C-alpha cells in the first residue's frame, strides 16, 4: 500500500477508536441492543399468546327461514389461510324483506338463542350509510345479509324450473380492525352452506352428494416448518446486512471529512506534499473497515442471541422471521458479506464524497439522509415477493445483487450467472464512485466547498474574470436567440396557439439570457435586471404607458401613409388568428398570458436585461439604448412593426437604465400588449 | 525564491457578484522575512492560499525554487510549510503522534523525524507537552506545536497566515519569538498579521495588499523612517479602503 494512504488510514483509524462516545454509540450499543430487542420481542410474542382475544362479533341479517338454514347448514370451521375473500356487491334494487333478525355468530357455531335484535318492519332499500351505521351500532365487524326471500329447501330433480337463487351479501366494515381476520372464516361458512344446500338437493333427488365433486384436492406441505421459515426469512438477511453496513458507514464518513473540515484540521492535510487522492483513499479504507466491523459484530451478536434463544423461540412458534434467521447458517451470511462488499465500497465512497462537499457535519447529515433513503428504497426490490432475478434487474446496482442473494439463500442451486453479472455491475459502479471520490480534493471546489469561480472560470480555468459581460458577449447571446426563433419557428409552425406563442419566447428568448447569466456566474440582478424596482419607478412606468401606446399607434398609423395597407392587413392576419385561437382555448386570461405577460417578461429580460447591460458597458447609455431598441424591433421579424417597436424599445431602454431594473419596462410592455389584445378582441381598430 | 507573475483570482459571491480577491500581483521575493499586511478582505489569505497551492490561479503563475504551484502539485507543496487560522491540530492525538504523522506524510524516515524533533523541541519549548492530548493544550502551546509542524521537513518557504490570532499577549509573544528563531539562511517566511508591532518584530520586509493589489513592497525601515511605521501603512491603505 502507498505509504501516504497507510499513514492516513492509521491516523484516522486511531482517531476513530479514540472517540469513545462514537465507538459506543455505533458499535457497542447496537451489539448490546440486539439481544435486548430480541428478548423483548420474544417476551411480547409470548405475552400475546398467553392472553387470547375475545372472538369478533359477526351479524346475520336474514329472515328466520334463512337463519334456520344457516344453522342447519354450517358450523364455523377452523380458519384456513387459503380461503379467499369473495367480492360481493349490494344489489341496487333489493327486495324488501318482512323481518330481519340480527344474530350474534360469536363462537364456533350459530346459536339461535343469540338473537341480538329484530328489525321491526321491512328494511327497505338498505343503503351503504344505514348498513354501516347498523354494523357499528352493534359492534359487528361483519354481517351477512340475505336480501331475497330465500328458498333453501330441498327440491327434487329434475330441477325444472330451477329453485330461486339465494343472494347473500357479506358486509364488511373495514374500519373495524378485526374484519380482515374473520372474513375468511365467514366465507368458509358460506361455502359450507352452499355445499350442504347442494347436498340436500342431491339427496332429495336420491343422488350421491359426491356428484358435483369429481376431483378432490388436498394440500400437503413437504418442507419442515424451519425450512419454510428460512425461505421467508431469506430476503431479510441480505437486506439486513446492507442496511447495517450503510448505517455503520455513515458516521465515519461524516466525521472523517466534514468533521475534519469542521474541526479545522483538513487544510493542514491538504497543504502537505502528498497526492490528495491518497488522503481520500486512506479515509475511504477507514470507512470501509468501520462498516465491515460493524456488520460482522452485529451479525455475530444477532445470531448468537438467536441461537441462545432458540428454545424460547420454538415456544413462540417457528413462523417468525427471527426464528428463520437462526436456521440460516454462517456460510450464507459469509456469502452475503462477500457479494455485498462492492456495494458497501460504492456506498462508502459516495457517502465520503457527499461528506466532502459539506462544510459541516450537520450539512453532511442532510446530504447523507437521501443517500440512505435511496439505498434502502432500491434494496426493497429484494423484499418484493415473487420477483425473480433477470438480466434487466441484474443491471440494477444493489437491487440485483440482493435479488440474486435471495435466490441463492432460498433455493439449493446458486444463480451463478446472475451473481456474476451483478458483481460485475457492482464492481463497475464501485470503481466509478471510488474514482470520483478519490479526485474530490484535486479540484479547488472540493478543497473549499462553497467557493465559486467568477465568470466563465466556472468552466474554463484560463479566462481572466471580468465582472460583467461586454457588448460582443451579449450580441452573441442575441444571435443565439434569433437563430433559435428562426429555426424553431418553422419547427413549431403547426403547434397549437398556446405553444406557438409561448414556447419560442421561453425557449429562445428567456432561456439563452438566463443560461448566459448562470454559466457566466454573473449577478442576475445586474445582467438580467432582475432587481426589485422602487415604487417611484413603477409609478413612472404607469405614467409612461399612455406614451408607449401613443408611440406605437401613432407611428403605426403614420406608416400607413407610405405603406401598402393591404400588406398591413395581411401581416395582421396571423396575429388575429392567434388571438381567436387563444380566445377559444382559454378566453381573455390566456390571451393576456400568452400575448402580454410572457412576451413582456421574456423580451425585456433579453433586450433590456442582457443586451442593454452588456451594450451599456461597452458603448455607454445612448448607443446602448439605440442599438438595443433596434435589436428588440428586429427580434419581432415584422418589417411593418419595425418602427413602432424600435420607438417602444427606446422608451423602455431609457426606463430600464433609469430604474436599474427590467420590471418597470416589463410593466409598460405588458400593459401595451394587453391593450393591443383588448383592441383586437373588441374590434376597436376596425 | 518566490516568483509570482500576473496573478489573478476572482470569486463569485451571490451578493456582490465578482470579487477580485487577487487582482494582478507581480512579485519577486528573495529569502528573508516578509510581513504581509492589509485591511480585512484585502486578499491576503487568498494570496497565501494560492502560494500554498490550495487555490488555483485564474491566471498567472507562482513558482518556488523553480517549481510551479499548479503543474508540480505535491513536489511544489514539499517546498512549503503552511499555517493559517484553519489549520488546527487533531484534538485526540498527542503532539508526538501528530508530528510523527506529518513526518510520515512528508516521506521522512522515523529516524529523521526523531532527529529533527531533537532540534525543534527545545526551540519551541515542547518537551513537557509532547505526550499530552492536544485537546488539553492551551491555545498558545498548540500554536507552538503547529509552528513546529510547519518546520518539520525544513521547507524553504514558510507561510504563516495570522499565527497569533486568538492568542493572548504572552502566547502571541511566544509565537513571535518562535518565528524569530526560525529565521534561517535561505528561508522565506511570509508572515501575515494585523499587528504592526509583530510585523516590526519578525520582519524586515513589508508587503502591503489593498483590494487584491500590491500597495507597497519594500523594507519596513524605509516606511518607518526611524519611528513607528503604522501611520505610513494607514496612509497607503486608506485610499484603497475608501474607494
Ligand atoms: N470562497 C469565497 N467565495 C467568495 N468570496 C471569497 C471567498 N474567499 C474569499 N472571498 C472574498 O475575497 C476577498 C479577499 O478575501 P481574503 O480572505 O483573501 O481577505 P484577507 O485579506 O485575508 O482578509 P482578513 O484580513 O479578514 O483575513 C474578500 O472580499 C472575501 O470576501
Ligand atoms: Mg485572512
mmCIF file of N, CA and C and ligand atoms in Angstrom, chain B residues 44-45 161-162 192 194, ligand 2:
data_model
loop_
_atom_site.group_PDB
_atom_site.id
_atom_site.type_symbol
_atom_site.label_atom_id
_atom_site.label_comp_id
_atom_site.label_asym_id
_atom_site.label_seq_id
_atom_site.Cartn_x
_atom_site.Cartn_y
_atom_site.Cartn_z
ATOM 1 N N UNK B 44 -5.321 38.908 1.361
ATOM 2 C CA UNK B 44 -4.087 38.306 1.879
ATOM 3 C C UNK B 44 -4.206 36.781 1.950
ATOM 4 N N UNK B 45 -5.286 36.334 2.592
ATOM 5 C CA UNK B 45 -5.447 34.893 2.739
ATOM 6 C C UNK B 45 -5.537 34.218 1.378
ATOM 7 N N UNK B 161 -0.269 32.540 8.157
ATOM 8 C CA UNK B 161 -1.394 33.466 7.978
ATOM 9 C C UNK B 161 -2.015 33.735 9.342
ATOM 10 N N UNK B 162 -1.738 34.879 9.907
ATOM 11 C CA UNK B 162 -2.235 35.293 11.218
ATOM 12 C C UNK B 162 -1.999 34.238 12.296
ATOM 13 N N UNK B 192 1.720 36.909 7.786
ATOM 14 C CA UNK B 192 0.576 37.806 7.646
ATOM 15 C C UNK B 192 0.052 38.184 9.020
ATOM 16 N N UNK B 194 -2.142 41.487 11.478
ATOM 17 C CA UNK B 194 -2.787 42.797 11.566
ATOM 18 C C UNK B 194 -2.113 43.687 12.602
HETATM 19 MG MG1 LIG C 2 -7.176 36.432 6.015
#
